mmCIF file of C-alpha atoms in Angstrom:
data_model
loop_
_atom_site.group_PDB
_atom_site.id
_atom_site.type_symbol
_atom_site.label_atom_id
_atom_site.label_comp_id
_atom_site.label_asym_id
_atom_site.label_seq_id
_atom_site.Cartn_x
_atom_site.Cartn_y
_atom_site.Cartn_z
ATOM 1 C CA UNK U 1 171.738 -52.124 -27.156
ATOM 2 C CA UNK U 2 171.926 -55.267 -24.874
ATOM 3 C CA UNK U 3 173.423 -58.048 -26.937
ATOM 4 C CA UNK U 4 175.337 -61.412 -26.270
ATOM 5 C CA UNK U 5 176.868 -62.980 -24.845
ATOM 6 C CA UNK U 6 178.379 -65.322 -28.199
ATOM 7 C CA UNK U 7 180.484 -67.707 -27.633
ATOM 8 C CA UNK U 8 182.704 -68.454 -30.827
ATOM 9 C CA UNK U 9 186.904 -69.653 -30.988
ATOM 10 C CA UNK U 10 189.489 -67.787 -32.892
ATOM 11 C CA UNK U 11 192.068 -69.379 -35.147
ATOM 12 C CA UNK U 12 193.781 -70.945 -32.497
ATOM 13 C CA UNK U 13 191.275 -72.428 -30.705
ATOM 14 C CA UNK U 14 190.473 -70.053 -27.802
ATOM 15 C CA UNK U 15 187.021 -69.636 -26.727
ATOM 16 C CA UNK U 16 186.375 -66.090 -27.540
ATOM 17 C CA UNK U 17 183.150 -63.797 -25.932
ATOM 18 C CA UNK U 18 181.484 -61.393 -27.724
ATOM 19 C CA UNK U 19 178.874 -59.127 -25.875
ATOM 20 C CA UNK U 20 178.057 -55.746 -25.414
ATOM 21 C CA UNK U 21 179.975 -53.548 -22.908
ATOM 22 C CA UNK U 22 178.644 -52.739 -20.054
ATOM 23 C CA UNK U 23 179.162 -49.697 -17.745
ATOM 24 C CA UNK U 24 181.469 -52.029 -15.514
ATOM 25 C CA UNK U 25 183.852 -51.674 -18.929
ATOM 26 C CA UNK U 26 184.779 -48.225 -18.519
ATOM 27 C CA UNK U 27 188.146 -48.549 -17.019
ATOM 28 C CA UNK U 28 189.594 -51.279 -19.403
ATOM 29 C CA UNK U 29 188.018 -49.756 -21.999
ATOM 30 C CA UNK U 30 190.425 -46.496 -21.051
ATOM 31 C CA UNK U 31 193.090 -48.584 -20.161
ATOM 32 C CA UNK U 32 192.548 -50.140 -23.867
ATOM 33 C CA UNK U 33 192.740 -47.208 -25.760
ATOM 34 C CA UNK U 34 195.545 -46.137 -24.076
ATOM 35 C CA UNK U 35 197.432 -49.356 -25.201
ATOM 36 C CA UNK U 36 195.870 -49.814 -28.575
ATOM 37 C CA UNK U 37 196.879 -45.877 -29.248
ATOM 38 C CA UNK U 38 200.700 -47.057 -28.735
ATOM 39 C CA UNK U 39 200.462 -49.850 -30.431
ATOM 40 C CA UNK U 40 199.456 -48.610 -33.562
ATOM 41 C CA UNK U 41 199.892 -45.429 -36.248
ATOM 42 C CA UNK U 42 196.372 -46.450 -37.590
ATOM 43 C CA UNK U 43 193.889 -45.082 -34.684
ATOM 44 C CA UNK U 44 192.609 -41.463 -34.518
ATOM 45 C CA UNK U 45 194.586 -40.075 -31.200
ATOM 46 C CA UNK U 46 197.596 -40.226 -29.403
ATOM 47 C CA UNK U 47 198.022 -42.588 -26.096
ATOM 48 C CA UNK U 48 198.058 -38.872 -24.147
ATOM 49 C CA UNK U 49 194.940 -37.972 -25.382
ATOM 50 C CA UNK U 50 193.010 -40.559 -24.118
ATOM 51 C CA UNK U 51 191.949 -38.041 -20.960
ATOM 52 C CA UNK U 52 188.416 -39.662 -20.266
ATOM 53 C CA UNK U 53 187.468 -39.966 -16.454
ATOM 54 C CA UNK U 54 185.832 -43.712 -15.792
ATOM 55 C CA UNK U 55 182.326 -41.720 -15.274
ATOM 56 C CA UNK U 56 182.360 -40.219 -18.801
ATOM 57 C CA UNK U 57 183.498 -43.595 -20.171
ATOM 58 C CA UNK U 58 180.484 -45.224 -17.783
ATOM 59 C CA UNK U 59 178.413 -42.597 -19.233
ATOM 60 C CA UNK U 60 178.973 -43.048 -22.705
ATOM 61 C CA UNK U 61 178.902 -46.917 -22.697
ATOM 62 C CA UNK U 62 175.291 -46.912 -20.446
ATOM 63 C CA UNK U 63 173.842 -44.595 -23.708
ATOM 64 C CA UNK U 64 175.013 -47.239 -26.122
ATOM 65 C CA UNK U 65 173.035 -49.683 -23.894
ATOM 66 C CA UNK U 66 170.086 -47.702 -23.799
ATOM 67 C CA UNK U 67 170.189 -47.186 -27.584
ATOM 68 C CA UNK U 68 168.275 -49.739 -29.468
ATOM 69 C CA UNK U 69 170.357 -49.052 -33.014
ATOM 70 C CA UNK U 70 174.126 -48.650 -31.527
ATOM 71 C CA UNK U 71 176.402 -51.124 -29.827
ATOM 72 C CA UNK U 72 179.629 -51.275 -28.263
ATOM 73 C CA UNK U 73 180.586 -55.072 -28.966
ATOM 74 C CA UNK U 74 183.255 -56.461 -26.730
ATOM 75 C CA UNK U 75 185.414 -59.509 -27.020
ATOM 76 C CA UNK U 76 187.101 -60.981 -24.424
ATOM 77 C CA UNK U 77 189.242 -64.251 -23.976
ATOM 78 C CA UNK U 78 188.978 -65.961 -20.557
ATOM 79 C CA UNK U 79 187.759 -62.939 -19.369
ATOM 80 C CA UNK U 80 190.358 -59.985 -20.434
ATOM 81 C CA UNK U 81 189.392 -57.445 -22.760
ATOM 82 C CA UNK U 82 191.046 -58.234 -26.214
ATOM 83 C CA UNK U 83 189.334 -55.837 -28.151
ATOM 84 C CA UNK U 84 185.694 -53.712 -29.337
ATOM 85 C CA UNK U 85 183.846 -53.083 -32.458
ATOM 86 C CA UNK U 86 181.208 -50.282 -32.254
ATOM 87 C CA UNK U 87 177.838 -49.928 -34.381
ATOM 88 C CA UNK U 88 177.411 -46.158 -34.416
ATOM 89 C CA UNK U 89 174.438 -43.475 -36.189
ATOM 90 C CA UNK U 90 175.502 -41.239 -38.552
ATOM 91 C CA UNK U 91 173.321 -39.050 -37.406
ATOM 92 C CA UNK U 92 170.532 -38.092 -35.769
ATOM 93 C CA UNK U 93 168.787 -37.101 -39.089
ATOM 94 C CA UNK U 94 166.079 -39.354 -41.479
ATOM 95 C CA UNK U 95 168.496 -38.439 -44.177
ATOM 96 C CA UNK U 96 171.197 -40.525 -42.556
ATOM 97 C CA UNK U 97 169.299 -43.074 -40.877
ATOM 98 C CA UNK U 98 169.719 -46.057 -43.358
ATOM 99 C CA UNK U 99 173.538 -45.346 -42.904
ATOM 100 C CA UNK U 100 176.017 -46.483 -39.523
ATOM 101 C CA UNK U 101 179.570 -45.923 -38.991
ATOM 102 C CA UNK U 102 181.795 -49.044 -37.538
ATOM 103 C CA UNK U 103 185.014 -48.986 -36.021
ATOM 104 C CA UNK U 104 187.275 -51.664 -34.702
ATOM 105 C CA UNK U 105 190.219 -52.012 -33.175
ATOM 106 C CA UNK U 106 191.920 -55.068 -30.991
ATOM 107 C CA UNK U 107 195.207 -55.361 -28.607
ATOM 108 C CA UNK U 108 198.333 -55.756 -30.911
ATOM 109 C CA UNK U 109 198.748 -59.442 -29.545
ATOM 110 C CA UNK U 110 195.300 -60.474 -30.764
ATOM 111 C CA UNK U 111 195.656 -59.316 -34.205
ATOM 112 C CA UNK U 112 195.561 -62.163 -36.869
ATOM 113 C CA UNK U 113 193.876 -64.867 -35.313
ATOM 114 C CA UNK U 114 190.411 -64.092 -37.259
ATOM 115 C CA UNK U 115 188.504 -62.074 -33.690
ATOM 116 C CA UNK U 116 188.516 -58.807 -36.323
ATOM 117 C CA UNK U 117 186.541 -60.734 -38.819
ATOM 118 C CA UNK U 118 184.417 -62.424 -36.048
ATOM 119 C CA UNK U 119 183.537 -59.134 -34.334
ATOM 120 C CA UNK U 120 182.915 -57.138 -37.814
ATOM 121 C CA UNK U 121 180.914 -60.152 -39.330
ATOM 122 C CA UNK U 122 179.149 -60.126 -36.079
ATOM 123 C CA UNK U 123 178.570 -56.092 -35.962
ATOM 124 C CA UNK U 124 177.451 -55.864 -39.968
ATOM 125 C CA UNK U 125 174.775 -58.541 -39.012
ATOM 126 C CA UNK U 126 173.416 -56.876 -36.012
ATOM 127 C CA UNK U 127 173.448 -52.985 -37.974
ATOM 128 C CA UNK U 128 171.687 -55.090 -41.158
ATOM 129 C CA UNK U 129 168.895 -56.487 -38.507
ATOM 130 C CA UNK U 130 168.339 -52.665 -36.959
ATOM 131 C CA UNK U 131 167.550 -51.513 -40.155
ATOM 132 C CA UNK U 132 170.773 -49.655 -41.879
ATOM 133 C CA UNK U 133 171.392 -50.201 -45.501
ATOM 134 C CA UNK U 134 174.899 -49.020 -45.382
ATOM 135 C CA UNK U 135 177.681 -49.466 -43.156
ATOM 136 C CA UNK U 136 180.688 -47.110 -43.677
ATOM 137 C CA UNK U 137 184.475 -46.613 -42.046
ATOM 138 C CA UNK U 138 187.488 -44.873 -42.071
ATOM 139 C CA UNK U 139 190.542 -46.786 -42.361
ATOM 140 C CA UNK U 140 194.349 -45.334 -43.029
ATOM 141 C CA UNK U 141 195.632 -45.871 -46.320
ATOM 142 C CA UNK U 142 198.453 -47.823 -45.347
ATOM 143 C CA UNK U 143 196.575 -50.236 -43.183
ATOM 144 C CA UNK U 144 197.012 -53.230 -45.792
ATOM 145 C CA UNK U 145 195.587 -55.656 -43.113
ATOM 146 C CA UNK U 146 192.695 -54.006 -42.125
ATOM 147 C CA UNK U 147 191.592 -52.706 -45.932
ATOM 148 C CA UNK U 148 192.137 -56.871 -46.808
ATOM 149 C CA UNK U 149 189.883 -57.984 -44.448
ATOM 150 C CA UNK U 150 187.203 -54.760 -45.272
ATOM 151 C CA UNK U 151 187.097 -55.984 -48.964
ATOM 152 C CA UNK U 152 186.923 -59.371 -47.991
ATOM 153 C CA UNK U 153 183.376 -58.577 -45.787
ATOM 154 C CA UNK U 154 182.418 -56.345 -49.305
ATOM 155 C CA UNK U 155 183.249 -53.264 -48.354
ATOM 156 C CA UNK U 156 184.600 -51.260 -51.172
ATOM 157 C CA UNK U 157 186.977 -48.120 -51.131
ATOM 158 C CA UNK U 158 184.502 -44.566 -52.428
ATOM 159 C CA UNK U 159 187.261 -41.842 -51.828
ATOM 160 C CA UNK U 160 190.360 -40.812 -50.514
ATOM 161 C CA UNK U 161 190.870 -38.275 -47.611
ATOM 162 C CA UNK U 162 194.522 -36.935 -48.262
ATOM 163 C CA UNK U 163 196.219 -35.791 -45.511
ATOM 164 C CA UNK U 164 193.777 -36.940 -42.952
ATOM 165 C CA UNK U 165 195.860 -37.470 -39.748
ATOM 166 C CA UNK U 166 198.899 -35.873 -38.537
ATOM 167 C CA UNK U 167 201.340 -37.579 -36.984
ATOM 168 C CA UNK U 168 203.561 -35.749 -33.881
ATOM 169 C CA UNK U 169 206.259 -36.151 -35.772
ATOM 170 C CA UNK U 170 204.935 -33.746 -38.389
ATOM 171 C CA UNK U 171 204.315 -36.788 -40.985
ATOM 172 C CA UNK U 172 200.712 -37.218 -42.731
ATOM 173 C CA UNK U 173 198.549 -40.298 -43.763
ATOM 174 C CA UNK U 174 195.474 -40.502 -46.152
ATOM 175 C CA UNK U 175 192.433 -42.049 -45.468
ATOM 176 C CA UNK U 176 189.875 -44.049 -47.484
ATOM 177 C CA UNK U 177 186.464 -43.843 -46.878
ATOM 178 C CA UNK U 178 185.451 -47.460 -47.597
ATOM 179 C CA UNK U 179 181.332 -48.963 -47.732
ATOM 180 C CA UNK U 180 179.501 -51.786 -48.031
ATOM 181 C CA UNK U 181 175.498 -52.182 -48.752
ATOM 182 C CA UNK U 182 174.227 -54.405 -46.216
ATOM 183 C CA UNK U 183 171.483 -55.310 -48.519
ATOM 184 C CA UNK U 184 173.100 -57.167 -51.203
#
C-alpha cells in the first residue's frame, strides 16, 4: 500500500521518516538484511542467506505497493535506511483474513532510541484501519528488549515454539508466538 511519508523525532531528537518502500529500496533493503542478520541472533537467517537479486527484492516490494492490506514501512534518518516494519496477510483465506503478521527489525545503532515503538505503533494503526482484528509475531525467547516493548503495545505471549531456530553453531532458541487484538 502507498503510505507516508510521517515525519516524527526519536528520543534524541532526530527527525525520523516513516513511509512505505518503494521499488527504488531494493538494494538497501538487501544490503540491510545482510547487516541486521550479523548484527543480531534474533532474525530468521544467516547474513549468507540473504541471496536475493535487486529484481526479486524490486519485485516483492512493488506487490506490497500494489496491495491495499500489506505494507513495507520504512524509516529513514536524513535519508539512510535505519530500519522496516512490515504489515503482512496471514493468508490468502476468509478464515485468516481478520488476522496479519508484523515483523520488525532496525540497524543495531538505532536500537533504543524509541523508532521500534514509533514504527510498530505506526504499523498496528494502519493493519487496525485495513480491517484486521489481530496482529500476531514471532519473537525469540531471549529477546528481553523486543518482548518489553511487545507487551508494552498489548501484545501478549499465547505459546512457546521450542527449539524454533538453529543456530550454525549447533545451539537452539525457542520462540513465543505473541498477539494483540487490535480491537480493544
Amino acid at each position: 500500500m502507498k503510505f507516508g511519508p510521517i515525519i516524527t523525532k526519536d528520543k534524541l531528537g532526530r527527525e525520523v521518516v516513516l513511509r512505505n518502500a518503494e521499488a527504488s529500496d531494493g538494494e538497501a533493503l538487501i544490503e540491510y538484511m545482510k547487516v541486521t542478520t550479523a548484527e543480531t541472533p534474533f532474525l530468521i537467517r544467516e547474513p549468507e542467506e540473504v541471496t536475493l537479486t535487486p529484481e526479486q527484492e524490486e519485485s516483492f516490494l512493488q506487490s506490497k505497493i500494489e496491495d491495499d492490506k500489506e505494507l513495507m514501512l520504512v524509516a529513514t534518518i536524513e535519508g539512510k535506511h535505519i530500519g522496516n516494519c512490515s504489515l503482512m496477510r496471514m493468508g490468502n483465506y476468509r478464515r485468516y483474513s481478520h488476522r496479519c503478521d508484523i515483523a520488525i527489525a532496525l540497524y543495531k545503532e538505532y536500537c533504543g532510541a524509541g523508532i521500534g515503538k514509533i514504527m510498530l505503533e505506526t504499523i498496528l494503526d494502519v493493519a487496525k484501519k485495513c480491517g484486521y482484528e489481530q496482529a500476531e509475531l514471532e519473537v525469540i525467547a531471549t529477546n528481553e528488549g523486543a518482548i518489553a516493548l511487545y507487551e508494552k503495545l498489548g501484545f501478549k505471549e499465547y505459546g512457546r515454539f521450542p527449539d524454533n531456530m538453529k543456530y550454525s553453531d549447533g545451539t537452539y532458541a525457542d520462540a513465543f508466538w505473541m498477539m494483540k487484538k487490535l480491537n480493544d
